[in-house]
JSON list of C-alpha atoms in Angstrom, two decimals:
[
{"chain": "A", "resi": 1, "resn": "MET", "atom": "CA", "xyz": [11.84, 15.33, 20.37]},
{"chain": "A", "resi": 2, "resn": "ARG", "atom": "CA", "xyz": [9.25, 15.28, 17.76]},
{"chain": "A", "resi": 3, "resn": "PRO", "atom": "CA", "xyz": [6.25, 13.38, 18.25]},
{"chain": "A", "resi": 4, "resn": "GLN", "atom": "CA", "xyz": [6.11, 10.42, 15.68]},
{"chain": "A", "resi": 5, "resn": "ALA", "atom": "CA", "xyz": [2.36, 10.43, 14.91]},
{"chain": "A", "resi": 6, "resn": "PHE", "atom": "CA", "xyz": [2.57, 14.36, 14.32]},
{"chain": "A", "resi": 7, "resn": "GLU", "atom": "CA", "xyz": [4.65, 13.39, 11.07]},
{"chain": "A", "resi": 8, "resn": "VAL", "atom": "CA", "xyz": [1.80, 11.28, 9.74]},
{"chain": "A", "resi": 9, "resn": "LEU", "atom": "CA", "xyz": [-1.18, 13.42, 10.41]},
{"chain": "A", "resi": 10, "resn": "ALA", "atom": "CA", "xyz": [0.11, 16.72, 9.81]},
{"chain": "A", "resi": 11, "resn": "PRO", "atom": "CA", "xyz": [3.28, 16.49, 7.99]},
{"chain": "A", "resi": 12, "resn": "GLU", "atom": "CA", "xyz": [2.94, 19.89, 6.46]},
{"chain": "A", "resi": 13, "resn": "LEU", "atom": "CA", "xyz": [3.23, 21.22, 9.87]},
{"chain": "A", "resi": 14, "resn": "LEU", "atom": "CA", "xyz": [6.90, 19.99, 10.07]},
{"chain": "A", "resi": 15, "resn": "SER", "atom": "CA", "xyz": [8.28, 22.89, 8.11]},
{"chain": "A", "resi": 16, "resn": "ILE", "atom": "CA", "xyz": [7.44, 25.46, 10.81]},
{"chain": "A", "resi": 17, "resn": "GLY", "atom": "CA", "xyz": [7.81, 25.91, 14.46]},
{"chain": "A", "resi": 18, "resn": "PRO", "atom": "CA", "xyz": [10.14, 24.08, 16.89]},
{"chain": "A", "resi": 19, "resn": "TYR", "atom": "CA", "xyz": [10.09, 20.86, 14.75]},
{"chain": "A", "resi": 20, "resn": "ALA", "atom": "CA", "xyz": [11.45, 22.46, 11.49]},
{"chain": "A", "resi": 21, "resn": "PRO", "atom": "CA", "xyz": [14.29, 20.31, 10.26]},
{"chain": "A", "resi": 22, "resn": "VAL", "atom": "CA", "xyz": [16.09, 23.40, 8.98]},
{"chain": "A", "resi": 23, "resn": "ALA", "atom": "CA", "xyz": [14.96, 27.09, 9.12]},
{"chain": "A", "resi": 24, "resn": "GLY", "atom": "CA", "xyz": [13.38, 27.92, 5.86]},
{"chain": "A", "resi": 25, "resn": "LYS", "atom": "CA", "xyz": [13.45, 24.48, 4.36]},
{"chain": "A", "resi": 26, "resn": "ALA", "atom": "CA", "xyz": [10.46, 21.95, 4.42]},
{"chain": "A", "resi": 27, "resn": "LYS", "atom": "CA", "xyz": [11.42, 18.51, 5.48]},
{"chain": "A", "resi": 28, "resn": "GLN", "atom": "CA", "xyz": [11.82, 16.32, 2.13]},
{"chain": "A", "resi": 29, "resn": "ARG", "atom": "CA", "xyz": [10.83, 12.71, 2.80]},
{"chain": "A", "resi": 30, "resn": "MET", "atom": "CA", "xyz": [9.46, 9.84, 1.16]},
{"chain": "A", "resi": 31, "resn": "LYS", "atom": "CA", "xyz": [5.80, 8.89, 2.04]},
{"chain": "A", "resi": 32, "resn": "MET", "atom": "CA", "xyz": [5.70, 5.35, 0.89]},
{"chain": "A", "resi": 33, "resn": "PRO", "atom": "CA", "xyz": [5.56, 2.42, 3.56]},
{"chain": "A", "resi": 34, "resn": "PHE", "atom": "CA", "xyz": [1.68, 2.74, 3.92]},
{"chain": "A", "resi": 35, "resn": "THR", "atom": "CA", "xyz": [1.21, 3.79, 0.38]},
{"chain": "A", "resi": 36, "resn": "LEU", "atom": "CA", "xyz": [2.63, 0.32, -0.52]},
{"chain": "A", "resi": 37, "resn": "MET", "atom": "CA", "xyz": [0.19, -1.28, 1.59]},
{"chain": "A", "resi": 38, "resn": "ALA", "atom": "CA", "xyz": [-2.83, 0.62, 0.05]},
{"chain": "A", "resi": 39, "resn": "ILE", "atom": "CA", "xyz": [-1.26, -0.20, -3.61]},
{"chain": "A", "resi": 40, "resn": "LEU", "atom": "CA", "xyz": [-0.97, -4.01, -3.08]},
{"chain": "A", "resi": 41, "resn": "PHE", "atom": "CA", "xyz": [-3.98, -5.15, -1.00]},
{"chain": "A", "resi": 42, "resn": "GLY", "atom": "CA", "xyz": [-6.22, -2.18, -0.69]},
{"chain": "A", "resi": 43, "resn": "SER", "atom": "CA", "xyz": [-8.24, -4.11, -3.35]},
{"chain": "A", "resi": 44, "resn": "ILE", "atom": "CA", "xyz": [-9.54, -6.86, -0.92]},
{"chain": "A", "resi": 45, "resn": "PHE", "atom": "CA", "xyz": [-12.52, -4.50, -0.23]},
{"chain": "A", "resi": 46, "resn": "LEU", "atom": "CA", "xyz": [-13.44, -4.83, -4.08]},
{"chain": "A", "resi": 47, "resn": "ALA", "atom": "CA", "xyz": [-17.41, -4.46, -4.51]},
{"chain": "A", "resi": 48, "resn": "ALA", "atom": "CA", "xyz": [-19.33, -7.76, -4.90]},
{"chain": "A", "resi": 49, "resn": "CYS", "atom": "CA", "xyz": [-18.36, -10.15, -7.46]},
{"chain": "A", "resi": 50, "resn": "SER", "atom": "CA", "xyz": [-19.50, -9.57, -10.77]},
{"chain": "A", "resi": 51, "resn": "GLY", "atom": "CA", "xyz": [-19.48, -13.01, -12.13]},
{"chain": "A", "resi": 52, "resn": "ASP", "atom": "CA", "xyz": [-16.43, -12.64, -14.31]},
{"chain": "A", "resi": 53, "resn": "PRO", "atom": "CA", "xyz": [-14.16, -15.56, -13.44]},
{"chain": "A", "resi": 54, "resn": "ASP", "atom": "CA", "xyz": [-10.89, -13.45, -14.21]},
{"chain": "A", "resi": 55, "resn": "GLU", "atom": "CA", "xyz": [-12.07, -10.88, -11.57]},
{"chain": "A", "resi": 56, "resn": "ALA", "atom": "CA", "xyz": [-12.96, -13.59, -9.00]},
{"chain": "A", "resi": 57, "resn": "ALA", "atom": "CA", "xyz": [-9.65, -15.01, -9.42]},
{"chain": "A", "resi": 58, "resn": "LEU", "atom": "CA", "xyz": [-8.20, -11.53, -8.90]},
{"chain": "A", "resi": 59, "resn": "ARG", "atom": "CA", "xyz": [-9.91, -11.02, -5.59]},
{"chain": "A", "resi": 60, "resn": "GLY", "atom": "CA", "xyz": [-8.81, -14.50, -4.67]},
{"chain": "A", "resi": 61, "resn": "ARG", "atom": "CA", "xyz": [-5.17, -13.62, -5.03]},
{"chain": "A", "resi": 62, "resn": "ILE", "atom": "CA", "xyz": [-5.69, -10.22, -3.20]},
{"chain": "A", "resi": 63, "resn": "ASP", "atom": "CA", "xyz": [-7.33, -11.88, -0.06]},
{"chain": "A", "resi": 64, "resn": "ASP", "atom": "CA", "xyz": [-4.29, -14.50, -0.17]},
{"chain": "A", "resi": 65, "resn": "MET", "atom": "CA", "xyz": [-1.98, -11.69, -0.15]},
{"chain": "A", "resi": 66, "resn": "VAL", "atom": "CA", "xyz": [-3.84, -10.21, 2.82]},
{"chain": "A", "resi": 67, "resn": "ALA", "atom": "CA", "xyz": [-3.71, -13.47, 4.61]},
{"chain": "A", "resi": 68, "resn": "ALA", "atom": "CA", "xyz": [-0.19, -13.87, 4.01]},
{"chain": "A", "resi": 69, "resn": "VAL", "atom": "CA", "xyz": [0.71, -10.24, 5.54]},
{"chain": "A", "resi": 70, "resn": "GLU", "atom": "CA", "xyz": [-1.68, -10.78, 8.54]},
{"chain": "A", "resi": 71, "resn": "ALA", "atom": "CA", "xyz": [-0.01, -13.98, 9.28]},
{"chain": "A", "resi": 72, "resn": "ARG", "atom": "CA", "xyz": [3.42, -12.06, 8.94]},
{"chain": "A", "resi": 73, "resn": "GLU", "atom": "CA", "xyz": [4.45, -14.01, 6.00]},
{"chain": "A", "resi": 74, "resn": "PRO", "atom": "CA", "xyz": [6.07, -11.31, 3.65]},
{"chain": "A", "resi": 75, "resn": "ARG", "atom": "CA", "xyz": [6.97, -14.19, 1.25]},
{"chain": "A", "resi": 76, "resn": "GLY", "atom": "CA", "xyz": [3.30, -15.33, 0.53]},
{"chain": "A", "resi": 77, "resn": "PHE", "atom": "CA", "xyz": [2.52, -11.72, 0.30]},
{"chain": "A", "resi": 78, "resn": "LEU", "atom": "CA", "xyz": [5.23, -11.58, -2.66]},
{"chain": "A", "resi": 79, "resn": "ASP", "atom": "CA", "xyz": [4.21, -14.50, -4.54]},
{"chain": "A", "resi": 80, "resn": "GLY", "atom": "CA", "xyz": [1.38, -11.92, -5.92]},
{"chain": "A", "resi": 81, "resn": "VAL", "atom": "CA", "xyz": [4.01, -9.36, -6.94]},
{"chain": "A", "resi": 82, "resn": "ALA", "atom": "CA", "xyz": [5.31, -9.55, -10.54]},
{"chain": "A", "resi": 83, "resn": "GLU", "atom": "CA", "xyz": [9.36, -10.15, -10.89]},
{"chain": "A", "resi": 84, "resn": "ASP", "atom": "CA", "xyz": [9.26, -6.70, -12.81]},
{"chain": "A", "resi": 85, "resn": "PHE", "atom": "CA", "xyz": [7.17, -4.64, -10.43]},
{"chain": "A", "resi": 86, "resn": "ALA", "atom": "CA", "xyz": [7.41, -0.95, -10.76]},
{"chain": "A", "resi": 87, "resn": "GLY", "atom": "CA", "xyz": [6.12, 1.70, -8.64]},
{"chain": "A", "resi": 88, "resn": "ASP", "atom": "CA", "xyz": [6.36, 5.28, -7.87]},
{"chain": "A", "resi": 89, "resn": "HIS", "atom": "CA", "xyz": [9.82, 6.71, -6.46]},
{"chain": "A", "resi": 90, "resn": "ASN", "atom": "CA", "xyz": [11.62, 3.94, -8.38]},
{"chain": "A", "resi": 91, "resn": "LEU", "atom": "CA", "xyz": [10.38, 1.24, -6.13]},
{"chain": "A", "resi": 92, "resn": "ASP", "atom": "CA", "xyz": [10.96, -2.24, -7.57]},
{"chain": "A", "resi": 93, "resn": "ARG", "atom": "CA", "xyz": [10.08, -5.84, -6.10]},
{"chain": "A", "resi": 94, "resn": "SER", "atom": "CA", "xyz": [13.16, -6.04, -4.14]},
{"chain": "A", "resi": 95, "resn": "ARG", "atom": "CA", "xyz": [12.61, -2.50, -2.17]},
{"chain": "A", "resi": 96, "resn": "LEU", "atom": "CA", "xyz": [8.86, -3.58, -1.84]},
{"chain": "A", "resi": 97, "resn": "GLN", "atom": "CA", "xyz": [9.92, -6.74, 0.11]},
{"chain": "A", "resi": 98, "resn": "GLY", "atom": "CA", "xyz": [12.26, -4.57, 2.32]},
{"chain": "A", "resi": 99, "resn": "ILE", "atom": "CA", "xyz": [9.38, -2.08, 2.99]},
{"chain": "A", "resi": 100, "resn": "LEU", "atom": "CA", "xyz": [7.11, -4.69, 3.81]},
{"chain": "A", "resi": 101, "resn": "ARG", "atom": "CA", "xyz": [9.17, -6.46, 6.17]},
{"chain": "A", "resi": 102, "resn": "ALA", "atom": "CA", "xyz": [10.08, -3.39, 7.92]},
{"chain": "A", "resi": 103, "resn": "GLN", "atom": "CA", "xyz": [6.42, -2.29, 8.08]},
{"chain": "A", "resi": 104, "resn": "LEU", "atom": "CA", "xyz": [5.54, -5.57, 9.73]},
{"chain": "A", "resi": 105, "resn": "LEU", "atom": "CA", "xyz": [8.13, -5.04, 12.26]},
{"chain": "A", "resi": 106, "resn": "ARG", "atom": "CA", "xyz": [7.36, -1.45, 13.07]},
{"chain": "A", "resi": 107, "resn": "ASN", "atom": "CA", "xyz": [3.43, -1.68, 13.30]},
{"chain": "A", "resi": 108, "resn": "GLN", "atom": "CA", "xyz": [1.79, -4.43, 15.41]},
{"chain": "A", "resi": 109, "resn": "HIS", "atom": "CA", "xyz": [-1.46, -3.44, 13.87]},
{"chain": "A", "resi": 110, "resn": "ILE", "atom": "CA", "xyz": [-2.27, -2.33, 10.32]},
{"chain": "A", "resi": 111, "resn": "GLY", "atom": "CA", "xyz": [-5.78, -1.36, 9.27]},
{"chain": "A", "resi": 112, "resn": "ILE", "atom": "CA", "xyz": [-6.83, -0.79, 5.63]},
{"chain": "A", "resi": 113, "resn": "SER", "atom": "CA", "xyz": [-10.18, 0.67, 4.86]},
{"chain": "A", "resi": 114, "resn": "LEU", "atom": "CA", "xyz": [-11.45, 1.18, 1.21]},
{"chain": "A", "resi": 115, "resn": "LEU", "atom": "CA", "xyz": [-13.60, 4.27, 0.50]},
{"chain": "A", "resi": 116, "resn": "SER", "atom": "CA", "xyz": [-14.18, 3.52, -3.16]},
{"chain": "A", "resi": 117, "resn": "THR", "atom": "CA", "xyz": [-13.20, 1.11, -5.82]},
{"chain": "A", "resi": 118, "resn": "GLU", "atom": "CA", "xyz": [-13.08, 0.92, -9.53]},
{"chain": "A", "resi": 119, "resn": "VAL", "atom": "CA", "xyz": [-12.05, -2.32, -11.37]},
{"chain": "A", "resi": 120, "resn": "VAL", "atom": "CA", "xyz": [-11.79, -2.47, -15.12]},
{"chain": "A", "resi": 121, "resn": "MET", "atom": "CA", "xyz": [-11.11, -5.83, -16.69]},
{"chain": "A", "resi": 122, "resn": "HIS", "atom": "CA", "xyz": [-9.01, -5.94, -19.92]},
{"chain": "A", "resi": 123, "resn": "GLY", "atom": "CA", "xyz": [-8.63, -9.75, -20.53]},
{"chain": "A", "resi": 124, "resn": "GLU", "atom": "CA", "xyz": [-5.94, -11.13, -19.04]},
{"chain": "A", "resi": 125, "resn": "ARG", "atom": "CA", "xyz": [-4.93, -7.52, -17.32]},
{"chain": "A", "resi": 126, "resn": "ALA", "atom": "CA", "xyz": [-6.96, -5.27, -15.02]},
{"chain": "A", "resi": 127, "resn": "THR", "atom": "CA", "xyz": [-6.74, -1.87, -13.69]},
{"chain": "A", "resi": 128, "resn": "VAL", "atom": "CA", "xyz": [-7.83, -1.14, -10.14]},
{"chain": "A", "resi": 129, "resn": "THR", "atom": "CA", "xyz": [-8.42, 2.45, -9.17]},
{"chain": "A", "resi": 130, "resn": "GLN", "atom": "CA", "xyz": [-9.18, 3.13, -5.32]},
{"chain": "A", "resi": 131, "resn": "GLN", "atom": "CA", "xyz": [-9.50, 5.39, -2.48]},
{"chain": "A", "resi": 132, "resn": "VAL", "atom": "CA", "xyz": [-7.77, 4.09, 0.41]},
{"chain": "A", "resi": 133, "resn": "VAL", "atom": "CA", "xyz": [-7.26, 4.81, 4.23]},
{"chain": "A", "resi": 134, "resn": "LEU", "atom": "CA", "xyz": [-4.28, 3.22, 6.00]},
{"chain": "A", "resi": 135, "resn": "THR", "atom": "CA", "xyz": [-3.59, 3.10, 9.71]},
{"chain": "A", "resi": 136, "resn": "GLY", "atom": "CA", "xyz": [-1.05, 1.47, 11.81]},
{"chain": "A", "resi": 137, "resn": "GLY", "atom": "CA", "xyz": [0.88, 1.08, 15.08]},
{"chain": "A", "resi": 138, "resn": "ASP", "atom": "CA", "xyz": [1.09, -0.77, 18.06]},
{"chain": "A", "resi": 139, "resn": "SER", "atom": "CA", "xyz": [-2.31, -0.57, 19.32]},
{"chain": "A", "resi": 140, "resn": "SER", "atom": "CA", "xyz": [-5.84, -1.55, 17.37]},
{"chain": "A", "resi": 141, "resn": "PHE", "atom": "CA", "xyz": [-7.90, 0.98, 19.22]},
{"chain": "A", "resi": 142, "resn": "ILE", "atom": "CA", "xyz": [-5.94, 4.33, 18.57]},
{"chain": "A", "resi": 143, "resn": "PRO", "atom": "CA", "xyz": [-3.82, 4.32, 15.52]},
{"chain": "A", "resi": 144, "resn": "ASP", "atom": "CA", "xyz": [-0.01, 5.99, 15.60]},
{"chain": "A", "resi": 145, "resn": "GLN", "atom": "CA", "xyz": [-0.23, 6.60, 11.98]},
{"chain": "A", "resi": 146, "resn": "TYR", "atom": "CA", "xyz": [-3.07, 7.59, 9.40]},
{"chain": "A", "resi": 147, "resn": "ARG", "atom": "CA", "xyz": [-2.64, 7.78, 5.41]},
{"chain": "A", "resi": 148, "resn": "ARG", "atom": "CA", "xyz": [-5.33, 8.44, 2.72]},
{"chain": "A", "resi": 149, "resn": "LEU", "atom": "CA", "xyz": [-4.49, 7.81, -0.60]},
{"chain": "A", "resi": 150, "resn": "ARG", "atom": "CA", "xyz": [-5.81, 7.40, -4.14]},
{"chain": "A", "resi": 151, "resn": "VAL", "atom": "CA", "xyz": [-4.12, 4.27, -5.72]},
{"chain": "A", "resi": 152, "resn": "GLU", "atom": "CA", "xyz": [-4.04, 2.94, -9.35]},
{"chain": "A", "resi": 153, "resn": "SER", "atom": "CA", "xyz": [-2.43, -0.52, -9.74]},
{"chain": "A", "resi": 154, "resn": "GLY", "atom": "CA", "xyz": [-2.28, -2.79, -12.79]},
{"chain": "A", "resi": 155, "resn": "TRP", "atom": "CA", "xyz": [-2.71, -6.40, -12.63]},
{"chain": "A", "resi": 156, "resn": "ARG", "atom": "CA", "xyz": [-1.89, -9.24, -15.18]},
{"chain": "A", "resi": 157, "resn": "ILE", "atom": "CA", "xyz": [-2.27, -13.12, -15.39]},
{"chain": "A", "resi": 158, "resn": "GLU", "atom": "CA", "xyz": [1.03, -14.74, -15.26]},
{"chain": "A", "resi": 159, "resn": "GLU", "atom": "CA", "xyz": [1.28, -18.68, -15.36]},
{"chain": "A", "resi": 160, "resn": "GLY", "atom": "CA", "xyz": [-2.36, -18.91, -14.61]},
{"chain": "A", "resi": 161, "resn": "SER", "atom": "CA", "xyz": [-2.34, -16.42, -11.30]},
{"chain": "A", "resi": 162, "resn": "TRP", "atom": "CA", "xyz": [-2.97, -12.77, -11.12]},
{"chain": "A", "resi": 163, "resn": "VAL", "atom": "CA", "xyz": [0.20, -10.62, -10.06]},
{"chain": "A", "resi": 164, "resn": "VAL", "atom": "CA", "xyz": [0.47, -6.78, -9.55]},
{"chain": "A", "resi": 165, "resn": "TYR", "atom": "CA", "xyz": [3.10, -5.40, -11.83]},
{"chain": "A", "resi": 166, "resn": "VAL", "atom": "CA", "xyz": [2.88, -1.62, -11.65]},
{"chain": "A", "resi": 167, "resn": "ALA", "atom": "CA", "xyz": [1.48, 0.89, -9.42]},
{"chain": "A", "resi": 168, "resn": "ARG", "atom": "CA", "xyz": [1.08, 4.35, -8.56]},
{"chain": "A", "resi": 169, "resn": "TRP", "atom": "CA", "xyz": [-0.17, 6.58, -5.71]},
{"chain": "A", "resi": 170, "resn": "GLU", "atom": "CA", "xyz": [-0.93, 10.02, -4.75]},
{"chain": "A", "resi": 171, "resn": "GLY", "atom": "CA", "xyz": [-2.05, 11.63, -1.55]},
{"chain": "A", "resi": 172, "resn": "GLY", "atom": "CA", "xyz": [-0.60, 10.98, 1.89]}
]
């Protein structure tokens, strides 16, 4: 049986040796669950408030979404996701909800560390670009999973609240 942590820490090595899925073929799989966590609430570590009330409201929304995930309340998290959300790999709001629920069940502890953040405000819209490290597993001391990503997400104001409506990521 292949070690699970190995898949996350060194996925490129799965195509060789005794853990190869099929001789001569690299394993194709979507690396999405932790990516989603980065997209949607890695922004909690934004730089200090700039005094812009819209940016402060965006930060508040992100904090609320993170609090909902920490309280294991996916519905509260999804309040910050637009109905027409679109992400990489044809990800929509419904698939995001399923992935979030699965990650909350699978990982007792989820960690998000922001290495850098850039926020560009465009009136009632904003673009957030981040370098994020995600960890997860059953232990808060030594994570079972690790992923570093570059995430770019688009936010807009709907009915007076910020929602994420688009996201893309690379790395993993």
